[in-house]
């Protein structure tokens, strides 16, 4: 499956699952997930690929779809803050679940 077909398939699958979302919202979420993947996978600016250079291997596709699920599950794509009864909560789509970060960042430690 080529790159554009794969991207289109991911977006179509999300549109079927989240029918209340527009294609524009799904596209924004996909773009955000790709950029999050790039910044976590390549923290240094030296040699950081552009979104068009990302290889959609098993890890990338699974991480990007999991990140999109996370953003939609928390419904924070367009929400920035919420306030009720003196309690104020700021929702931010830039928060990434630690379990998702752990899928990309290498784990290091001292052997025991």
C-alpha positions as CSV (number, residue, x, y, z in Angstrom):
1,X,0.0,0.0,0.0
2,X,1.5,3.3,-1.0
3,X,1.8,6.3,1.4
4,X,-1.2,8.4,0.2
5,X,-3.5,5.3,0.1
6,X,-2.5,4.5,3.7
7,X,-3.1,8.0,4.9
8,X,-6.4,8.1,3.2
9,X,-7.4,4.7,4.7
10,X,-6.5,5.9,8.2
11,X,-8.6,9.0,7.8
12,X,-11.5,7.1,6.3
13,X,-11.4,4.6,9.2
14,X,-11.6,7.4,11.7
15,X,-14.4,9.1,9.8
16,X,-16.4,5.8,10.1
17,X,-15.7,5.5,13.8
18,X,-16.2,9.2,14.6
19,X,-19.0,10.1,12.2
20,X,-19.7,13.3,14.2
21,X,-16.2,14.7,13.3
22,X,-15.6,16.5,10.0
23,X,-12.9,15.5,7.6
24,X,-11.2,18.7,8.4
25,X,-11.1,17.8,12.1
26,X,-9.8,14.3,11.3
27,X,-7.1,15.8,9.0
28,X,-6.0,18.2,11.8
29,X,-5.8,15.4,14.3
30,X,-3.8,13.3,11.8
31,X,-1.4,16.2,11.2
32,X,-1.0,16.7,14.9
33,X,-0.3,13.1,15.5
34,X,2.3,13.0,12.8
35,X,4.1,16.1,14.2
36,X,4.0,14.6,17.7
37,X,5.5,11.4,16.4
38,X,8.3,13.4,14.6
39,X,9.1,15.5,17.6
40,X,9.2,12.5,20.0
41,X,11.1,10.2,17.6
42,X,13.6,12.9,16.5
43,X,14.0,15.3,19.4
44,X,17.1,17.0,17.8
45,X,16.5,19.4,15.0
46,X,19.5,17.9,13.2
47,X,18.3,15.3,10.7
48,X,14.6,15.7,11.7
49,X,12.5,14.5,8.8
50,X,9.6,16.4,7.4
51,X,6.1,14.9,7.5
52,X,6.5,13.9,3.9
53,X,9.6,11.9,4.8
54,X,8.1,9.8,7.5
55,X,8.2,6.1,6.7
56,X,4.8,4.6,7.7
57,X,6.1,1.4,9.2
58,X,4.3,-0.6,11.8
59,X,5.4,1.5,14.7
60,X,4.5,4.8,13.0
61,X,1.1,3.8,11.9
62,X,0.2,2.2,15.3
63,X,1.5,5.2,17.2
64,X,-0.2,7.8,15.0
65,X,-3.6,6.0,15.2
66,X,-3.2,5.5,19.0
67,X,-2.5,9.3,19.3
68,X,-5.5,10.2,17.2
69,X,-7.7,7.9,19.4
70,X,-6.3,9.6,22.5
71,X,-7.0,13.1,21.2
72,X,-10.6,12.2,20.1
73,X,-11.3,10.2,23.3
74,X,-10.4,13.3,25.4
75,X,-12.1,15.5,22.8
76,X,-9.5,18.1,23.1
77,X,-8.9,18.9,19.5
78,X,-10.6,22.3,19.6
79,X,-11.2,22.8,23.4
80,X,-8.8,24.9,25.3
81,X,-10.3,25.4,28.8
82,X,-13.4,24.7,30.8
83,X,-14.7,26.4,33.9
84,X,-17.6,25.5,36.2
85,X,-18.4,26.3,39.8
86,X,-15.0,27.9,40.4
87,X,-13.1,24.9,39.1
88,X,-11.0,25.6,36.0
89,X,-9.4,23.0,33.9
90,X,-7.3,23.6,30.8
91,X,-7.5,20.9,28.2
92,X,-4.5,20.8,25.9
93,X,-4.1,18.5,22.8
94,X,-0.4,18.8,23.3
95,X,-0.5,16.5,26.4
96,X,0.6,13.0,25.3
97,X,-0.2,9.9,27.5
98,X,3.0,8.5,29.0
99,X,2.2,5.1,27.6
100,X,2.3,6.6,24.1
101,X,5.6,8.3,24.8
102,X,7.0,5.0,26.1
103,X,6.2,3.4,22.8
104,X,8.7,5.7,21.0
105,X,11.4,6.8,23.5
106,X,14.0,4.1,24.2
107,X,14.2,2.9,27.8
108,X,17.6,2.7,29.4
109,X,18.8,1.4,32.6
110,X,21.5,-0.4,34.5
111,X,21.4,-4.2,34.2
112,X,20.8,-5.9,37.5
